[in-house]
């Protein structure tokens, strides 16, 4: 690792100030960033740890009934504190990586990183959540912009994520056993305005909404309803773990499992 | 260099660190607590697991400065006060839960964290909880057996396949 200054502000305002310095970077749980620093894939002048900012940690209920998760909340905390109000989200968080990763890794870090096989992007897009930063609110539909790319501006911090609570929801993950990331994961949410289906791990462009399945499930919320629809293999990831056709099939199978579990 | 202060195995310690100094390096090189092993150094293997405020973390993937003021427990803190092996450590010895021993400090720390959360885990609970701890020797069966035995459950029916 190259040398850098380490800062641990106590408020969002102090963090924003520290991040305005040239080449300063935010540090969440470090579960992705620290390995990349070791590989010299990033060379920040300063790291600004967000984990000491009390207003960015924890789970609460907003006045509109939405579940608010602080941007620096570790996965393990979401797994327990969201369990009563949004069990599908809590179950997803409780199955990310392993216990040690869940004690450090944060929702903000996962979303900012936007790994194409990460779990949280599916929950955020599938729930139609809102990403609240230090400057604005971003709808999930406008946040994810492809592999490792998001709508965040340099120095912008995810302060909170607000999840409207669906009528029914579930996440079905086909786990890559070595990395424990999603080989394909599907988050299904049934809301008053129809069904949302978000797929992670499968597409070359990262998380996406499967609109054909959404239409079929909005008309009939059952696993059989999507028997006749499928995603094309074109544009799906092909690697040593699976071909594009295999992943395209997994998208449908995981969607059906999520519908059954919801 | 800045000064960092924390409690390690019940003792107040401090030392000079750089921003990039990892907790694993601070423990091993700064404090001489070489029981915490560094295997992969990329947050994959779990050999470096220690407890920070009671929770297991991979010390190779945490900066020392980020746990300023915290209470850290390492494998050196797992023995009984009289120096004999602690309950989880003794179970690993009794049930052959180690061969080369490289993964053992991390296994013991993760196992102890599991038992603190879930005092009577099932075999499936143990296997799930230890997913982030890799062992290249044992094939895991005896590790799982040791953890179940440490929880006070009867393991005579579990075969060492
Ligand atoms: C062994 C292992 C297994 C894993 N398995 C899974 C898995 O199964 N599923 C899964 O989804 N993930 C998995 N992960 C990734 C894990 O969830 C990470 O915690 C996550 O991707 C990054 O979160 P972090 O808080 O550690 O972020 P960091 O590593 O600290 O940061 C990542 C990036 O986000 C930026 N950032 C951090 N916080 C914020 C914020 N609040 N606002 C804006 N930018 C921010 C940083 O500047 C950096 O660019 C795994 C990781 C490991 C090491
Ligand atoms: S050395 Fe830390 S996880 Fe392998
Ligand atoms: S005993 Fe050798 S790696 Fe586990």
Short mmCIF file of C-alpha atoms and ligand atoms in Angstrom, two decimals:
data_model
loop_
_atom_site.label_atom_id
_atom_site.label_comp_id
_atom_site.label_asym_id
_atom_site.label_seq_id
_atom_site.Cartn_x
_atom_site.Cartn_y
_atom_site.Cartn_z
CA UNK A 1 0.00 0.00 0.00
CA UNK A 2 1.13 3.53 -0.72
CA UNK A 3 1.14 5.87 2.28
CA UNK A 4 -1.87 8.09 3.02
CA UNK A 5 -3.26 10.20 5.84
CA UNK A 6 -6.02 8.62 7.89
CA UNK A 7 -8.94 10.68 9.12
CA UNK A 8 -11.97 9.70 11.14
CA UNK A 9 -14.49 12.54 11.25
CA UNK A 10 -17.48 12.53 13.61
CA UNK A 11 -20.04 14.27 11.37
CA UNK A 12 -21.09 14.17 7.71
CA UNK A 13 -20.10 17.84 7.35
CA UNK A 14 -16.56 17.12 8.56
CA UNK A 15 -16.33 14.11 6.23
CA UNK A 16 -17.46 16.16 3.22
CA UNK A 17 -14.86 18.79 4.11
CA UNK A 18 -12.10 16.15 4.42
CA UNK A 19 -13.15 14.55 1.11
CA UNK A 20 -12.89 17.87 -0.73
CA UNK A 21 -9.09 17.56 -0.56
CA UNK A 22 -7.39 16.37 -3.72
CA UNK A 23 -7.30 12.56 -4.04
CA UNK A 24 -9.03 11.93 -0.71
CA UNK A 25 -11.25 8.82 -0.64
CA UNK A 26 -14.07 7.59 1.57
CA UNK A 27 -13.49 4.43 3.60
CA UNK A 28 -16.50 2.35 4.63
CA UNK A 29 -15.76 -1.08 6.06
CA UNK A 30 -12.71 -1.42 3.82
CA UNK A 31 -13.65 -4.96 2.75
CA UNK A 32 -13.30 -4.00 -0.89
CA UNK A 33 -11.11 -0.90 -0.70
CA UNK A 34 -8.30 -2.28 1.50
CA UNK A 35 -7.60 -5.24 -0.83
CA UNK A 36 -7.54 -2.81 -3.80
CA UNK A 37 -5.14 -0.49 -1.96
CA UNK A 38 -2.85 -3.48 -1.36
CA UNK A 39 -2.88 -4.18 -5.09
CA UNK A 40 -2.03 -0.53 -5.80
CA UNK A 41 -5.31 -0.13 -7.68
CA UNK A 42 -5.93 3.12 -5.79
CA UNK A 43 -3.50 5.68 -4.36
CA UNK A 44 -5.47 8.15 -2.24
CA UNK A 45 -3.73 11.04 -0.47
CA UNK A 46 -6.08 10.55 2.47
CA UNK A 47 -8.66 8.00 3.59
CA UNK A 48 -11.69 9.39 5.36
CA UNK A 49 -13.28 6.70 7.52
CA UNK A 50 -17.06 7.04 7.71
CA UNK A 51 -17.49 4.46 10.45
CA UNK A 52 -17.23 6.95 13.31
CA UNK A 53 -20.15 9.08 12.12
CA UNK A 54 -23.04 8.23 14.48
CA UNK A 55 -25.70 9.79 12.21
CA UNK A 56 -24.69 7.35 9.42
CA UNK A 57 -25.02 4.16 11.47
CA UNK A 58 -28.08 2.11 12.34
CA UNK A 59 -31.56 1.29 11.12
CA UNK A 60 -34.71 3.33 11.79
CA UNK A 61 -38.23 3.94 10.52
CA UNK A 62 -38.96 7.19 8.68
CA UNK A 63 -42.14 9.27 9.05
CA UNK A 64 -43.36 7.86 5.69
CA UNK A 65 -42.99 4.30 7.02
CA UNK A 66 -39.85 3.61 4.99
CA UNK A 67 -36.95 1.70 6.51
CA UNK A 68 -33.90 3.99 6.70
CA UNK A 69 -30.47 2.41 6.81
CA UNK A 70 -27.50 4.66 7.62
CA UNK A 71 -24.86 4.62 4.86
CA UNK A 72 -22.13 3.34 7.19
CA UNK A 73 -24.25 0.56 8.74
CA UNK A 74 -22.51 -2.84 8.65
CA UNK A 75 -24.30 -5.77 7.00
CA UNK A 76 -24.51 -7.63 10.35
CA UNK A 77 -26.48 -4.76 11.91
CA UNK A 78 -28.97 -4.69 9.00
CA UNK A 79 -29.32 -8.47 9.33
CA UNK A 80 -30.58 -8.11 12.91
CA UNK A 81 -32.14 -4.63 13.08
CA UNK A 82 -34.14 -4.84 9.83
CA UNK A 83 -35.40 -8.37 10.53
CA UNK A 84 -38.77 -7.39 12.00
CA UNK A 85 -39.65 -4.67 9.50
CA UNK A 86 -38.10 -5.91 6.25
CA UNK A 87 -37.17 -9.61 6.59
CA UNK A 88 -36.19 -10.03 2.91
CA UNK A 89 -33.60 -7.26 3.23
CA UNK A 90 -32.32 -8.58 6.58
CA UNK A 91 -31.93 -12.09 5.12
CA UNK A 92 -29.99 -10.72 2.15
CA UNK A 93 -27.64 -8.74 4.43
CA UNK A 94 -27.16 -11.76 6.70
CA UNK A 95 -25.93 -13.85 3.81
CA UNK A 96 -23.29 -11.50 2.39
CA UNK A 97 -19.80 -13.01 2.57
CA UNK A 98 -19.05 -14.34 6.06
CA UNK A 99 -19.50 -13.07 9.64
CA UNK A 100 -16.23 -11.12 9.72
CA UNK A 101 -17.02 -9.40 6.40
CA UNK A 102 -20.54 -8.58 7.63
CA UNK A 103 -19.18 -6.97 10.81
CA UNK A 104 -17.14 -4.44 8.78
CA UNK A 105 -18.67 -4.13 5.28
CA UNK A 106 -21.29 -1.38 4.92
CA UNK A 107 -24.31 -0.76 2.71
CA UNK A 108 -22.86 2.54 1.46
CA UNK A 109 -19.58 0.89 0.47
CA UNK A 110 -21.37 -1.92 -1.32
CA UNK A 111 -23.60 0.46 -3.30
CA UNK A 112 -20.81 2.93 -4.13
CA UNK A 113 -18.68 0.04 -5.36
CA UNK A 114 -21.54 -1.46 -7.46
CA UNK A 115 -19.83 -4.80 -7.99
CA UNK A 116 -21.83 -6.60 -10.72
CA UNK A 117 -22.18 -9.64 -8.42
CA UNK A 118 -22.99 -7.81 -5.18
CA UNK A 119 -26.24 -8.44 -3.30
CA UNK A 120 -27.35 -5.01 -2.06
CA UNK A 121 -27.80 -3.50 -5.55
CA UNK A 122 -30.54 -6.09 -6.19
CA UNK A 123 -32.37 -5.16 -2.96
CA UNK A 124 -32.09 -1.43 -3.62
CA UNK A 125 -33.23 -1.64 -7.24
CA UNK A 126 -35.83 -4.32 -6.51
CA UNK A 127 -37.34 -2.32 -3.64
CA UNK A 128 -37.28 0.96 -5.56
CA UNK A 129 -35.24 2.45 -2.70
CA UNK A 130 -33.86 5.99 -2.57
CA UNK A 131 -30.18 6.73 -2.04
CA UNK A 132 -29.72 9.84 0.06
CA UNK A 133 -26.34 11.56 -0.25
CA UNK A 134 -24.92 14.67 1.37
CA UNK A 135 -26.28 16.73 -1.54
CA UNK A 136 -29.40 15.00 -2.98
CA UNK A 137 -31.72 12.01 -3.19
CA UNK A 138 -31.21 9.56 -6.05
CA UNK A 139 -33.85 7.02 -7.11
CA UNK A 140 -32.48 3.49 -7.43
CA UNK A 141 -33.50 3.48 -11.11
CA UNK A 142 -31.07 6.38 -11.71
CA UNK A 143 -28.24 5.25 -9.43
CA UNK A 144 -26.65 2.17 -11.03
CA UNK A 145 -24.80 2.98 -14.26
CA UNK A 146 -23.12 -0.30 -15.18
CA UNK A 147 -20.07 -2.19 -13.91
CA UNK A 148 -18.54 -0.50 -10.86
CA UNK A 149 -20.17 2.78 -11.96
CA UNK A 150 -22.82 4.84 -10.18
CA UNK A 151 -24.39 8.30 -10.32
CA UNK A 152 -22.22 9.44 -7.37
CA UNK A 153 -20.04 12.49 -7.99
CA UNK A 154 -16.47 12.57 -6.63
CA UNK A 155 -16.56 13.25 -2.90
CA UNK A 156 -20.31 12.53 -2.63
CA UNK A 157 -21.23 10.33 0.34
CA UNK A 158 -24.15 7.90 0.71
CA UNK A 159 -25.61 9.06 4.01
CA UNK A 160 -28.72 6.89 4.07
CA UNK A 161 -30.75 4.43 2.01
CA UNK A 162 -34.54 4.57 2.31
CA UNK A 163 -36.49 1.40 1.51
CA UNK A 164 -40.27 1.57 1.02
CA UNK A 165 -41.68 -1.65 2.51
CA UNK A 166 -43.27 -3.91 -0.13
CA UNK A 167 -46.31 -6.14 0.50
CA UNK A 168 -44.22 -9.23 -0.16
CA UNK A 169 -40.56 -9.67 -1.08
CA UNK A 170 -37.73 -12.20 -1.20
CA UNK A 171 -34.20 -12.56 -2.48
CA UNK A 172 -32.99 -15.80 -4.06
CA UNK A 173 -29.23 -16.11 -4.48
CA UNK A 174 -27.32 -18.77 -6.35
CA UNK A 175 -24.04 -18.47 -4.51
CA UNK A 176 -20.62 -18.85 -6.07
CA UNK A 177 -19.25 -21.14 -3.34
CA UNK A 178 -15.68 -19.83 -3.26
CA UNK A 179 -16.32 -16.09 -3.25
CA UNK A 180 -19.87 -16.29 -1.83
CA UNK A 181 -20.87 -13.49 -4.22
CA UNK A 182 -23.98 -14.05 -6.35
CA UNK A 183 -23.49 -16.14 -9.48
CA UNK A 184 -27.01 -14.86 -10.03
CA UNK A 185 -29.30 -13.29 -7.46
CA UNK A 186 -32.86 -12.06 -7.92
CA UNK A 187 -34.79 -9.71 -5.65
CA UNK A 188 -38.56 -9.71 -6.15
CA UNK A 189 -40.85 -7.15 -4.49
CA UNK A 190 -44.66 -6.95 -4.79
CA UNK A 191 -45.86 -3.42 -4.14
CA UNK A 192 -49.17 -1.57 -4.48
CA UNK A 193 -47.91 -0.26 -7.84
CA UNK A 194 -46.90 -3.63 -9.29
CA UNK A 195 -44.01 -6.06 -9.04
CA UNK A 196 -40.31 -5.18 -9.33
CA UNK A 197 -37.69 -7.78 -10.27
CA UNK A 198 -33.98 -6.89 -9.95
CA UNK A 199 -31.22 -9.23 -11.09
CA UNK A 200 -27.58 -9.14 -9.96
CA UNK A 201 -24.58 -11.28 -10.92
CA UNK A 202 -25.87 -12.18 -14.35
CA UNK A 203 -25.56 -9.26 -16.74
CA UNK A 204 -22.39 -7.78 -18.22
CA UNK A 205 -23.86 -4.39 -17.32
CA UNK A 206 -24.43 -5.17 -13.65
CA UNK A 207 -27.74 -5.09 -11.82
CA UNK A 208 -30.87 -4.70 -14.02
CA UNK A 209 -34.67 -4.84 -13.88
CA UNK A 210 -36.28 -7.70 -15.75
CA UNK A 211 -39.31 -5.94 -17.17
CA UNK A 212 -40.97 -8.93 -18.91
CA UNK A 213 -41.07 -10.82 -15.62
CA UNK A 214 -42.34 -7.71 -13.83
CA UNK A 215 -45.27 -7.45 -16.25
CA UNK A 216 -46.13 -11.14 -15.98
CA UNK A 217 -45.86 -11.14 -12.17
CA UNK A 218 -47.87 -7.94 -11.82
CA UNK A 219 -50.74 -9.73 -13.60
CA UNK A 220 -50.29 -12.99 -11.65
CA UNK A 221 -47.84 -13.22 -8.73
CA UNK A 222 -46.92 -16.88 -9.07
CA UNK A 223 -43.84 -18.81 -10.19
CA UNK A 224 -45.88 -20.32 -13.06
CA UNK A 225 -46.66 -16.87 -14.44
CA UNK A 226 -43.13 -16.53 -15.84
CA UNK A 227 -42.91 -20.05 -17.25
CA UNK A 228 -43.26 -18.61 -20.75
CA UNK A 229 -40.81 -15.67 -20.45
CA UNK A 230 -37.02 -15.81 -20.61
CA UNK A 231 -34.03 -13.48 -20.80
CA UNK A 232 -31.73 -13.73 -23.84
CA UNK A 233 -28.26 -15.19 -23.21
CA UNK A 234 -26.78 -12.30 -25.13
CA UNK A 235 -25.30 -9.77 -22.69
CA UNK A 236 -25.08 -12.27 -19.82
CA UNK A 237 -21.70 -12.91 -18.18
CA UNK A 238 -19.74 -15.90 -19.44
CA UNK A 239 -16.81 -17.06 -17.29
CA UNK A 240 -15.37 -20.23 -15.79
CA UNK A 241 -18.33 -20.49 -13.41
CA UNK A 242 -21.02 -20.51 -16.08
CA UNK A 243 -21.87 -19.71 -19.68
CA UNK A 244 -24.19 -16.85 -20.69
CA UNK A 245 -26.95 -19.40 -21.45
CA UNK A 246 -26.52 -20.97 -17.99
CA UNK A 247 -26.85 -17.57 -16.33
CA UNK A 248 -29.87 -16.64 -18.45
CA UNK A 249 -31.56 -19.82 -17.25
CA UNK A 250 -30.54 -19.08 -13.64
CA UNK A 251 -32.23 -15.67 -13.86
CA UNK A 252 -35.56 -17.38 -14.44
CA UNK A 253 -35.01 -20.15 -11.90
CA UNK A 254 -33.95 -17.68 -9.20
CA UNK A 255 -36.89 -15.40 -10.00
CA UNK A 256 -39.26 -18.34 -9.55
CA UNK A 257 -37.60 -19.29 -6.26
CA UNK A 258 -37.88 -15.71 -5.02
CA UNK A 259 -41.58 -15.56 -5.93
CA UNK A 260 -42.23 -18.82 -4.08
CA UNK A 261 -40.33 -17.57 -1.02
CA UNK A 262 -41.98 -14.12 -0.97
CA UNK B 1 3.01 8.61 12.31
CA UNK B 2 0.20 8.99 14.80
CA UNK B 3 -0.38 7.43 18.17
CA UNK B 4 -3.09 4.79 18.48
CA UNK B 5 -4.45 3.50 21.79
CA UNK B 6 -6.62 0.43 22.35
CA UNK B 7 -7.20 -2.37 24.82
CA UNK B 8 -5.72 -5.70 23.74
CA UNK B 9 -6.56 -8.80 25.76
CA UNK B 10 -7.58 -6.59 28.64
CA UNK B 11 -4.39 -4.52 28.65
CA UNK B 12 -4.23 -0.85 27.61
CA UNK B 13 -1.67 -0.52 24.80
CA UNK B 14 -0.53 2.25 22.50
CA UNK B 15 1.90 2.61 19.65
CA UNK B 16 2.94 4.74 16.71
CA UNK B 17 1.28 3.78 13.43
CA UNK B 18 1.04 5.05 9.87
CA UNK B 19 -2.38 5.59 8.29
CA UNK B 20 -1.87 2.40 6.29
CA UNK B 21 -0.83 0.21 9.26
CA UNK B 22 -3.18 -2.77 9.40
CA UNK B 23 -4.51 -4.08 12.69
CA UNK B 24 -2.79 -7.42 11.94
CA UNK B 25 0.57 -5.63 11.57
CA UNK B 26 0.03 -3.56 14.70
CA UNK B 27 -0.69 -6.71 16.71
CA UNK B 28 2.12 -8.80 15.27
CA UNK B 29 4.91 -6.28 14.71
CA UNK B 30 3.89 -3.53 17.10
CA UNK B 31 2.89 -5.67 20.07
CA UNK B 32 4.68 -8.94 19.28
CA UNK B 33 1.39 -10.87 19.38
CA UNK B 34 2.28 -13.24 16.56
CA UNK B 35 -0.51 -15.69 17.38
CA UNK B 36 -2.67 -13.78 14.90
CA UNK B 37 -1.65 -15.28 11.57
CA UNK B 38 -1.64 -13.62 8.16
CA UNK B 39 -2.37 -16.10 5.41
CA UNK B 40 -3.86 -14.55 2.30
CA UNK B 41 -3.66 -10.88 3.35
CA UNK B 42 -6.66 -10.27 1.05
CA UNK B 43 -9.61 -10.95 3.43
CA UNK B 44 -10.28 -14.43 2.05
CA UNK B 45 -8.84 -16.98 4.49
CA UNK B 46 -9.76 -15.85 8.01
CA UNK B 47 -6.43 -16.84 9.63
CA UNK B 48 -6.17 -13.27 10.98
CA UNK B 49 -9.59 -13.11 12.68
CA UNK B 50 -9.60 -11.25 16.02
CA UNK B 51 -12.48 -9.78 18.02
CA UNK B 52 -13.06 -6.04 18.01
CA UNK B 53 -15.52 -5.10 20.74
CA UNK B 54 -16.57 -8.74 20.82
CA UNK B 55 -17.16 -9.16 17.10
CA UNK B 56 -14.98 -11.19 14.73
CA UNK B 57 -13.19 -9.17 12.03
CA UNK B 58 -10.35 -9.94 9.62
CA UNK B 59 -7.47 -7.95 11.11
CA UNK B 60 -5.65 -7.88 7.74
CA UNK B 61 -8.55 -5.80 6.40
CA UNK B 62 -8.93 -3.20 9.15
CA UNK B 63 -6.65 -0.24 9.77
CA UNK B 64 -5.24 0.04 13.29
CA UNK B 65 -6.27 3.71 13.36
CA UNK B 66 -9.88 2.76 12.59
CA UNK B 67 -10.19 0.77 15.84
CA UNK B 68 -8.68 3.46 18.07
CA UNK B 69 -10.16 3.06 21.56
CA UNK B 70 -11.64 -0.39 20.85
CA UNK B 71 -11.28 -3.54 22.89
CA UNK B 72 -9.46 -6.21 20.89
CA UNK B 73 -9.13 -9.90 21.77
CA UNK B 74 -6.57 -12.09 20.01
CA UNK B 75 -5.81 -15.80 20.30
CA UNK B 76 -3.36 -14.94 23.10
CA UNK B 77 -6.37 -13.76 25.09
CA UNK B 78 -8.22 -17.08 24.77
CA UNK B 79 -6.23 -19.10 27.31
CA UNK B 80 -7.45 -19.41 30.89
CA UNK B 81 -5.92 -16.99 33.41
CA UNK B 82 -3.62 -19.79 34.69
CA UNK B 83 -2.19 -20.29 31.20
CA UNK B 84 -3.98 -23.56 30.42
CA UNK B 85 -5.90 -23.82 27.15
CA UNK B 86 -9.33 -22.18 27.05
CA UNK B 87 -12.47 -24.20 26.39
CA UNK B 88 -12.48 -23.77 22.60
CA UNK B 89 -8.71 -24.26 22.31
CA UNK B 90 -8.85 -27.43 24.42
CA UNK B 91 -11.66 -28.83 22.26
CA UNK B 92 -9.55 -28.28 19.12
CA UNK B 93 -6.72 -30.25 20.73
CA UNK B 94 -9.00 -33.02 22.04
CA UNK B 95 -10.79 -33.53 18.71
CA UNK B 96 -7.81 -33.07 16.36
CA UNK B 97 -9.25 -29.84 14.97
CA UNK B 98 -5.82 -28.87 13.67
CA UNK B 99 -2.92 -30.30 11.74
CA UNK B 100 -0.37 -27.64 10.70
CA UNK B 101 -2.13 -25.11 12.93
CA UNK B 102 -1.89 -22.17 10.58
CA UNK B 103 -5.64 -21.55 10.35
CA UNK B 104 -6.24 -22.39 14.02
CA UNK B 105 -6.03 -18.93 15.62
CA UNK B 106 -8.67 -17.61 13.22
CA UNK B 107 -10.79 -20.75 13.59
CA UNK B 108 -10.75 -20.49 17.37
CA UNK B 109 -11.65 -16.79 17.30
CA UNK B 110 -14.52 -17.34 14.85
CA UNK B 111 -15.74 -20.38 16.80
CA UNK B 112 -15.69 -18.44 20.07
CA UNK B 113 -17.71 -15.64 18.43
CA UNK B 114 -20.25 -18.16 17.16
CA UNK B 115 -20.65 -19.74 20.61
CA UNK B 116 -21.10 -16.32 22.18
CA UNK B 117 -23.98 -15.63 19.75
CA UNK B 118 -25.37 -19.13 19.59
CA UNK B 119 -24.35 -21.33 22.56
CA UNK B 120 -25.82 -24.56 21.12
CA UNK B 121 -25.26 -24.44 17.37
CA UNK B 122 -26.17 -27.26 15.00
CA UNK B 123 -23.57 -28.77 12.69
CA UNK B 124 -25.04 -26.71 9.83
CA UNK B 125 -24.79 -23.52 11.93
CA UNK B 126 -21.09 -24.21 12.57
CA UNK B 127 -20.32 -24.89 8.93
CA UNK B 128 -22.19 -21.76 7.85
CA UNK B 129 -20.53 -19.53 10.44
CA UNK B 130 -17.03 -20.75 9.55
CA UNK B 131 -17.45 -20.07 5.82
CA UNK B 132 -14.87 -17.28 5.97
CA UNK B 133 -12.21 -19.48 7.59
CA UNK B 134 -10.23 -21.68 5.25
CA UNK B 135 -8.28 -24.75 6.37
CA UNK B 136 -5.95 -26.50 3.93
CA UNK B 137 -5.29 -29.52 6.15
CA UNK B 138 -8.12 -30.99 8.16
CA UNK B 139 -11.00 -31.25 5.73
CA UNK B 140 -13.06 -29.40 8.38
CA UNK B 141 -14.81 -32.40 9.97
CA UNK B 142 -12.73 -32.33 13.14
CA UNK B 143 -12.96 -28.55 13.35
CA UNK B 144 -16.76 -28.77 13.29
CA UNK B 145 -16.60 -31.57 15.84
CA UNK B 146 -14.35 -29.51 18.13
CA UNK B 147 -16.68 -26.51 17.99
CA UNK B 148 -19.72 -28.66 18.77
CA UNK B 149 -17.82 -30.30 21.63
CA UNK B 150 -16.80 -26.88 22.98
CA UNK B 151 -20.51 -26.03 23.09
CA UNK B 152 -20.99 -28.96 25.48
CA UNK B 153 -22.85 -31.14 22.97
CA UNK B 154 -22.25 -34.84 22.53
CA UNK B 155 -20.11 -35.42 19.44
CA UNK B 156 -19.54 -39.16 19.83
CA UNK B 157 -21.96 -39.82 16.95
CA UNK B 158 -20.11 -37.55 14.53
CA UNK B 159 -17.78 -39.52 12.32
CA UNK B 160 -14.37 -38.12 11.40
CA UNK B 161 -14.95 -38.97 7.75
C1 LIG C 1 -14.48 -12.52 1.55
C2 LIG C 1 -15.48 -11.53 1.06
C3 LIG C 1 -16.74 -11.99 0.65
C4 LIG C 1 -17.70 -11.09 0.19
N1 LIG C 1 -18.90 -11.58 -0.21
C5 LIG C 1 -19.86 -10.73 -0.66
C6 LIG C 1 -21.13 -11.21 -1.05
O1 LIG C 1 -21.45 -12.39 -0.94
N2 LIG C 1 -22.03 -10.31 -1.52
C7 LIG C 1 -21.74 -8.97 -1.59
O2 LIG C 1 -22.61 -8.19 -2.00
N3 LIG C 1 -20.56 -8.49 -1.20
C8 LIG C 1 -19.61 -9.33 -0.74
N4 LIG C 1 -18.40 -8.82 -0.34
C9 LIG C 1 -18.16 -7.38 -0.42
C10 LIG C 1 -18.57 -6.71 0.88
O3 LIG C 1 -19.98 -6.67 0.99
C11 LIG C 1 -18.03 -5.27 1.00
O4 LIG C 1 -18.29 -4.89 2.30
C12 LIG C 1 -18.64 -4.21 0.13
O5 LIG C 1 -18.58 -4.49 -1.22
C13 LIG C 1 -17.91 -2.88 0.30
O6 LIG C 1 -18.34 -2.28 1.46
P1 LIG C 1 -17.29 -1.60 2.43
O7 LIG C 1 -18.09 -0.86 3.44
O8 LIG C 1 -16.33 -2.58 2.93
O9 LIG C 1 -16.64 -0.50 1.48
P2 LIG C 1 -15.09 -0.04 1.21
O10 LIG C 1 -14.31 -1.22 0.85
O11 LIG C 1 -14.66 0.70 2.44
O12 LIG C 1 -15.34 0.94 0.07
C14 LIG C 1 -15.71 0.52 -1.24
C15 LIG C 1 -15.89 1.78 -2.12
O13 LIG C 1 -17.01 2.53 -1.69
C16 LIG C 1 -16.65 3.85 -1.33
N5 LIG C 1 -17.51 4.16 -0.18
C17 LIG C 1 -17.56 3.48 1.00
N6 LIG C 1 -18.56 3.95 1.76
C18 LIG C 1 -19.17 4.95 1.07
C19 LIG C 1 -20.27 5.82 1.32
N7 LIG C 1 -20.99 5.75 2.45
N8 LIG C 1 -20.60 6.73 0.37
C20 LIG C 1 -19.90 6.80 -0.79
N9 LIG C 1 -18.87 6.02 -1.08
C21 LIG C 1 -18.50 5.10 -0.18
C22 LIG C 1 -15.17 3.80 -1.06
O14 LIG C 1 -14.57 5.05 -1.32
C23 LIG C 1 -14.72 2.75 -2.06
O15 LIG C 1 -14.56 3.29 -3.33
C24 LIG C 1 -17.41 -9.69 0.13
C25 LIG C 1 -16.16 -9.24 0.55
C26 LIG C 1 -15.21 -10.12 1.00
C27 LIG C 1 -13.88 -9.60 1.45
S1 LIG C 2 -4.93 -13.07 6.30
FE1 LIG C 2 -6.70 -11.92 6.73
S2 LIG C 2 -8.23 -13.07 5.77
FE2 LIG C 2 -6.45 -14.12 5.16
S1 LIG C 3 -4.65 -27.01 10.18
FE1 LIG C 3 -3.41 -26.48 8.50
S2 LIG C 3 -4.59 -24.96 7.52
FE2 LIG C 3 -5.93 -25.66 9.03
#
